[in-house]
Each structure stands twice: as C-alpha cells, then as structure tokens.
mmCIF file of C-alpha atoms in Angstrom:
data_model
loop_
_atom_site.group_PDB
_atom_site.id
_atom_site.type_symbol
_atom_site.label_atom_id
_atom_site.label_comp_id
_atom_site.label_asym_id
_atom_site.label_seq_id
_atom_site.Cartn_x
_atom_site.Cartn_y
_atom_site.Cartn_z
ATOM 1 C CA MET A 1 128.642 80.681 66.031
ATOM 2 C CA ARG A 2 125.738 80.555 68.489
ATOM 3 C CA ILE A 3 127.903 81.869 71.310
ATOM 4 C CA ARG A 4 128.976 84.841 69.163
ATOM 5 C CA SER A 5 125.317 85.665 68.333
ATOM 6 C CA ALA A 6 124.305 85.400 71.991
ATOM 7 C CA LEU A 7 127.187 87.657 73.054
ATOM 8 C CA ALA A 8 126.262 90.211 70.378
ATOM 9 C CA ALA A 9 122.623 90.224 71.554
ATOM 10 C CA LEU A 10 123.765 90.641 75.163
ATOM 11 C CA ALA A 11 126.024 93.561 74.178
ATOM 12 C CA VAL A 12 123.123 95.286 72.383
ATOM 13 C CA LEU A 13 120.863 94.763 75.428
ATOM 14 C CA LEU A 14 123.473 96.162 77.837
ATOM 15 C CA ALA A 15 124.105 99.170 75.577
ATOM 16 C CA GLY A 16 120.378 99.885 75.520
ATOM 17 C CA LEU A 17 120.160 99.677 79.300
ATOM 18 C CA ALA A 18 123.159 101.978 79.716
ATOM 19 C CA ALA A 19 121.652 104.514 77.307
ATOM 20 C CA GLY A 20 118.315 104.407 79.138
ATOM 21 C CA ALA A 21 119.945 104.945 82.540
ATOM 22 C CA GLY A 22 120.831 108.527 81.677
ATOM 23 C CA THR A 23 117.275 109.347 80.637
ATOM 24 C CA GLY A 24 115.361 108.110 83.700
ATOM 25 C CA THR A 25 112.619 110.743 83.459
ATOM 26 C CA ALA A 26 112.041 110.090 79.772
ATOM 27 C CA ALA A 27 111.904 106.320 80.389
ATOM 28 C CA ILE A 28 109.321 106.766 83.170
ATOM 29 C CA THR A 29 107.220 109.125 81.056
ATOM 30 C CA THR A 30 107.340 106.741 78.095
ATOM 31 C CA ARG A 31 106.355 103.795 80.315
ATOM 32 C CA ALA A 32 103.408 105.749 81.797
ATOM 33 C CA ALA A 33 102.208 106.725 78.332
ATOM 34 C CA ALA A 34 102.476 103.129 77.149
ATOM 35 C CA THR A 35 100.488 101.723 80.088
ATOM 36 C CA GLY A 36 97.521 104.117 79.905
ATOM 37 C CA SER A 37 96.127 106.744 82.201
ATOM 38 C CA PRO A 38 94.965 106.084 85.764
ATOM 39 C CA TYR A 39 91.430 104.721 86.028
ATOM 40 C CA CYS A 40 89.035 107.564 87.006
ATOM 41 C CA GLY A 41 92.135 109.643 87.857
ATOM 42 C CA ILE A 42 92.831 107.358 90.857
ATOM 43 C CA THR A 43 96.448 107.462 92.041
ATOM 44 C CA TRP A 44 96.073 105.696 95.407
ATOM 45 C CA GLY A 45 98.491 102.790 94.977
ATOM 46 C CA SER A 46 98.383 99.414 96.709
ATOM 47 C CA GLY A 47 100.914 99.930 99.507
ATOM 48 C CA THR A 48 100.178 99.851 103.239
ATOM 49 C CA LYS A 49 98.053 102.666 104.671
ATOM 50 C CA GLU A 50 98.353 103.346 108.410
ATOM 51 C CA ALA A 51 97.338 106.144 110.780
ATOM 52 C CA GLY A 52 95.922 107.042 114.177
ATOM 53 C CA THR A 53 96.045 105.626 117.666
ATOM 54 C CA LEU A 54 94.255 103.043 119.785
ATOM 55 C CA ARG A 55 90.826 104.214 121.058
ATOM 56 C CA THR A 56 88.141 102.654 123.251
ATOM 57 C CA ASP A 57 84.969 103.664 121.362
ATOM 58 C CA PRO A 58 83.648 100.403 119.891
ATOM 59 C CA LEU A 59 82.761 99.372 116.368
ATOM 60 C CA VAL A 60 78.973 99.425 115.917
ATOM 61 C CA GLU A 61 78.359 98.779 112.216
ATOM 62 C CA VAL A 62 79.981 97.596 108.976
ATOM 63 C CA ARG A 63 78.419 98.393 105.611
ATOM 64 C CA THR A 64 79.436 98.474 101.971
ATOM 65 C CA GLY A 65 78.617 100.558 98.925
ATOM 66 C CA ARG A 66 79.123 100.515 95.162
ATOM 67 C CA HIS A 67 80.423 103.616 93.371
ATOM 68 C CA GLU A 68 81.268 104.385 89.757
ATOM 69 C CA CYS A 69 85.039 103.980 90.151
ATOM 70 C CA TYR A 70 85.418 101.949 93.359
ATOM 71 C CA ASP A 71 83.717 99.756 95.956
ATOM 72 C CA ARG A 72 83.553 100.933 99.582
ATOM 73 C CA VAL A 73 83.595 99.386 103.063
ATOM 74 C CA VAL A 74 82.574 101.641 105.981
ATOM 75 C CA PHE A 75 83.408 100.819 109.609
ATOM 76 C CA GLU A 76 81.329 102.966 111.999
ATOM 77 C CA PHE A 77 82.300 103.561 115.642
ATOM 78 C CA ALA A 78 80.434 104.918 118.675
ATOM 79 C CA GLY A 79 82.931 107.777 119.100
ATOM 80 C CA PRO A 80 86.015 109.460 117.610
ATOM 81 C CA VAL A 81 88.144 106.597 116.260
ATOM 82 C CA ASN A 82 91.030 107.279 113.855
ATOM 83 C CA GLY A 83 93.406 104.305 114.066
ATOM 84 C CA TYR A 84 93.899 101.736 111.309
ATOM 85 C CA ALA A 85 96.445 99.737 109.319
ATOM 86 C CA VAL A 86 95.430 98.262 105.944
ATOM 87 C CA THR A 87 97.669 96.151 103.726
ATOM 88 C CA TYR A 88 97.519 93.292 101.248
ATOM 89 C CA GLY A 89 98.317 89.881 102.713
ATOM 90 C CA GLU A 90 97.162 87.077 104.957
ATOM 91 C CA THR A 91 94.757 87.973 107.747
ATOM 92 C CA TRP A 92 94.474 86.080 111.028
ATOM 93 C CA THR A 93 91.770 85.962 113.668
ATOM 94 C CA GLU A 94 92.438 88.149 116.713
ATOM 95 C CA GLY A 95 93.555 86.192 119.766
ATOM 96 C CA GLU A 96 93.648 82.813 117.950
ATOM 97 C CA GLY A 97 95.847 83.426 114.925
ATOM 98 C CA LEU A 98 93.816 81.317 112.483
ATOM 99 C CA ALA A 99 94.311 82.224 108.804
ATOM 100 C CA LEU A 100 91.189 83.693 107.181
ATOM 101 C CA SER A 101 92.255 83.270 103.528
ATOM 102 C CA PRO A 102 90.637 79.806 103.194
ATOM 103 C CA TYR A 103 87.288 81.316 104.245
ATOM 104 C CA THR A 104 87.404 84.627 102.371
ATOM 105 C CA ALA A 105 86.349 84.928 98.713
ATOM 106 C CA GLY A 106 88.580 86.876 96.307
ATOM 107 C CA ASP A 107 91.922 86.567 94.549
ATOM 108 C CA ALA A 108 93.565 89.137 96.854
ATOM 109 C CA LEU A 109 93.116 89.809 100.551
ATOM 110 C CA LEU A 110 93.249 93.135 102.377
ATOM 111 C CA ARG A 111 94.103 92.843 106.075
ATOM 112 C CA VAL A 112 92.165 95.582 107.895
ATOM 113 C CA SER A 113 93.316 96.249 111.459
ATOM 114 C CA LEU A 114 91.169 98.770 113.312
ATOM 115 C CA ARG A 115 92.596 100.320 116.459
ATOM 116 C CA ALA A 116 89.369 100.058 118.449
ATOM 117 C CA PRO A 117 87.392 97.155 119.966
ATOM 118 C CA ALA A 118 84.203 95.483 118.771
ATOM 119 C CA TYR A 119 82.975 95.204 122.368
ATOM 120 C CA ASP A 120 81.864 97.632 125.066
ATOM 121 C CA GLY A 121 83.256 98.340 128.551
ATOM 122 C CA GLU A 122 81.673 95.152 129.914
ATOM 123 C CA HIS A 123 83.146 93.088 127.045
ATOM 124 C CA ALA A 124 79.755 92.577 125.393
ATOM 125 C CA ALA A 125 79.932 92.366 121.576
ATOM 126 C CA THR A 126 78.855 95.527 119.735
ATOM 127 C CA VAL A 127 78.524 93.852 116.314
ATOM 128 C CA PRO A 128 76.309 90.845 115.489
ATOM 129 C CA TYR A 129 78.929 88.451 114.081
ATOM 130 C CA ARG A 130 81.662 86.204 115.429
ATOM 131 C CA ALA A 131 85.194 85.600 114.170
ATOM 132 C CA GLY A 132 85.094 83.930 110.760
ATOM 133 C CA GLU A 133 81.593 85.133 109.857
ATOM 134 C CA HIS A 134 80.764 87.248 106.822
ATOM 135 C CA ALA A 135 80.064 90.852 107.823
ATOM 136 C CA ALA A 136 78.579 92.112 104.551
ATOM 137 C CA THR A 137 76.908 90.917 101.379
ATOM 138 C CA VAL A 138 78.789 92.064 98.281
ATOM 139 C CA LEU A 139 76.791 90.332 95.574
ATOM 140 C CA ARG A 140 77.143 92.118 92.184
ATOM 141 C CA TYR A 141 80.033 94.313 93.381
ATOM 142 C CA GLN A 142 82.704 94.917 90.756
ATOM 143 C CA THR A 143 85.714 94.701 93.100
ATOM 144 C CA LEU A 144 84.669 93.518 96.571
ATOM 145 C CA ARG A 145 84.261 89.757 96.985
ATOM 146 C CA ASP A 146 83.927 89.337 100.770
ATOM 147 C CA VAL A 147 84.162 91.032 104.175
ATOM 148 C CA VAL A 148 84.975 88.569 106.973
ATOM 149 C CA PHE A 149 85.173 89.455 110.675
ATOM 150 C CA GLY A 150 88.479 88.399 112.208
ATOM 151 C CA GLY A 151 87.535 89.141 115.807
ATOM 152 C CA SER A 152 88.461 91.703 118.414
ATOM 153 C CA PHE A 153 91.120 91.277 121.088
ATOM 154 C CA GLU A 154 92.950 93.661 123.422
ATOM 155 C CA GLY A 155 91.283 96.693 121.859
ATOM 156 C CA CYS A 156 91.998 95.841 118.210
ATOM 157 C CA THR A 157 89.551 94.554 115.599
ATOM 158 C CA THR A 158 90.424 92.722 112.389
ATOM 159 C CA PHE A 159 88.655 92.110 109.077
ATOM 160 C CA ALA A 160 89.679 90.219 105.959
ATOM 161 C CA VAL A 161 88.411 92.050 102.874
ATOM 162 C CA GLY A 162 88.490 89.853 99.792
ATOM 163 C CA VAL A 163 88.855 91.665 96.466
ATOM 164 C CA ARG A 164 88.950 90.634 92.813
ATOM 165 C CA ALA A 165 92.684 91.415 92.427
ATOM 166 C CA ARG A 166 95.437 93.484 94.022
ATOM 167 C CA LEU A 167 94.068 96.928 93.165
ATOM 168 C CA PRO A 168 94.685 100.504 94.370
ATOM 169 C CA PHE A 169 92.956 101.454 97.620
ATOM 170 C CA ARG A 170 92.651 104.370 99.998
ATOM 171 C CA VAL A 171 91.647 104.674 103.659
ATOM 172 C CA PHE A 172 90.398 107.784 105.449
ATOM 173 C CA VAL A 173 88.420 108.891 108.512
ATOM 174 C CA LEU A 174 85.100 110.762 108.526
ATOM 175 C CA ASP A 175 83.290 112.364 111.454
ATOM 176 C CA GLY A 176 79.638 111.586 112.145
ATOM 177 C CA PRO A 177 76.880 110.858 112.122
ATOM 178 C CA GLY A 178 76.467 112.676 115.431
ATOM 179 C CA ALA A 179 79.251 111.745 117.854
ATOM 180 C CA HIS A 180 80.184 108.691 115.766
ATOM 181 C CA SER A 181 83.131 108.363 113.375
ATOM 182 C CA ARG A 182 83.837 106.186 110.350
ATOM 183 C CA ILE A 183 86.916 104.589 108.861
ATOM 184 C CA VAL A 184 86.358 104.245 105.108
ATOM 185 C CA LEU A 185 88.115 101.808 102.769
ATOM 186 C CA ASP A 186 87.737 102.373 98.999
ATOM 187 C CA VAL A 187 89.102 99.825 96.502
ATOM 188 C CA ALA A 188 89.342 100.885 92.839
ATOM 189 C CA HIS A 189 87.759 98.782 90.099
ATOM 190 C CA GLN A 190 90.991 98.734 88.062
ATOM 191 C CA TRP A 191 94.417 100.338 87.659
ATOM 192 C CA GLN A 192 94.131 101.957 84.209
ATOM 193 C CA GLN A 193 91.600 103.242 81.692
#
C-alpha cells in the first residue's frame, strides 16, 4: 500500500514538472513575484566581475563608505588603472599563497584582484600596511565586515573583503581626482525588499 501511495505521489510530481516545462516564462515570472522585488532596484548579481589590463600606476589609498543601499570600498591609484577581477571565494596572499579566510571577518569573502602594484618603480610600498593587515575600519557598516590586504606581487595586488553574506555586488572604474583613478566595489545590503 505504501509503495502505491509513493508511486502516485511521484507521478503527480512528474506531471507537474512536465506541465511547468512548457510555461518557462510564466514559472520564472511567478517565482520572481513570490520572492519579492530587488532591494533598492539593485540587479547586480553575485557572479564574477572582471575587466581591464595590467598597469604600472600604483595603489595609493583604500577607503570605505556607507550608503543607503550598499557599502563601498574604493581603491585609488596614482594613474589610469582599469584592471580587476572580483569573485566570491578564498583569497590568498600574493607571492606566498597563505589563505586569508581565517583572518578576515565575515560570513562570505570577496577576492579582489587589482591589476596594478602597491609599490612604486623602486619597489617601495605605496600603502601603509603589510600582507594580512586590516586596510580599513568598517565598524557599524551594514554589509562590510573587513578589508584585509593580501599583498602585491608581480604587478598584481590582492584584498580579501569580508561581508555579512553572499550578496550582490558591482565593480566599476572612475577617473580622478586629478590624474588618479579609482576602482570601486559596492556590495548591496540585501537581495530583496
């Protein structure tokens, strides 16, 4: 008797799946309506963001900011830098390969790879911290939990950005101030309203 009931339930489930397969758009629309609207209209997603090329103008400052719908990390360079790759996952120190997750606060980790050094032409550091040190204070931020310097090696610079959870983010480049440029990372406070 139990086997017959289980088979009947399985048949009903399969029939429902087959019926839904023909109405893919309706199923997606219904699912979106059931889950709520995007928070602050944000549709960034949490997949890898990557752009630009390797440059030699060094990193000179890292700062953070709080906004109504997201928290922000700004990486400022001494010239026109546009190269980055940002993704969720483990982050390692440049040149050594030591995992930064044990030293970075947050339930999710963004690996920020900047395609520019954190040292000048004579290999002198252009930022005041060493690999493994905290680069910003994010006390009372809604989403950001930590920003840890991962070092700079062979023209690339790495940061581990700890966040509250795996949330949507965007990355873009801004010119200025002056001849400088900035790579900006925004992480949303939540997925839905």
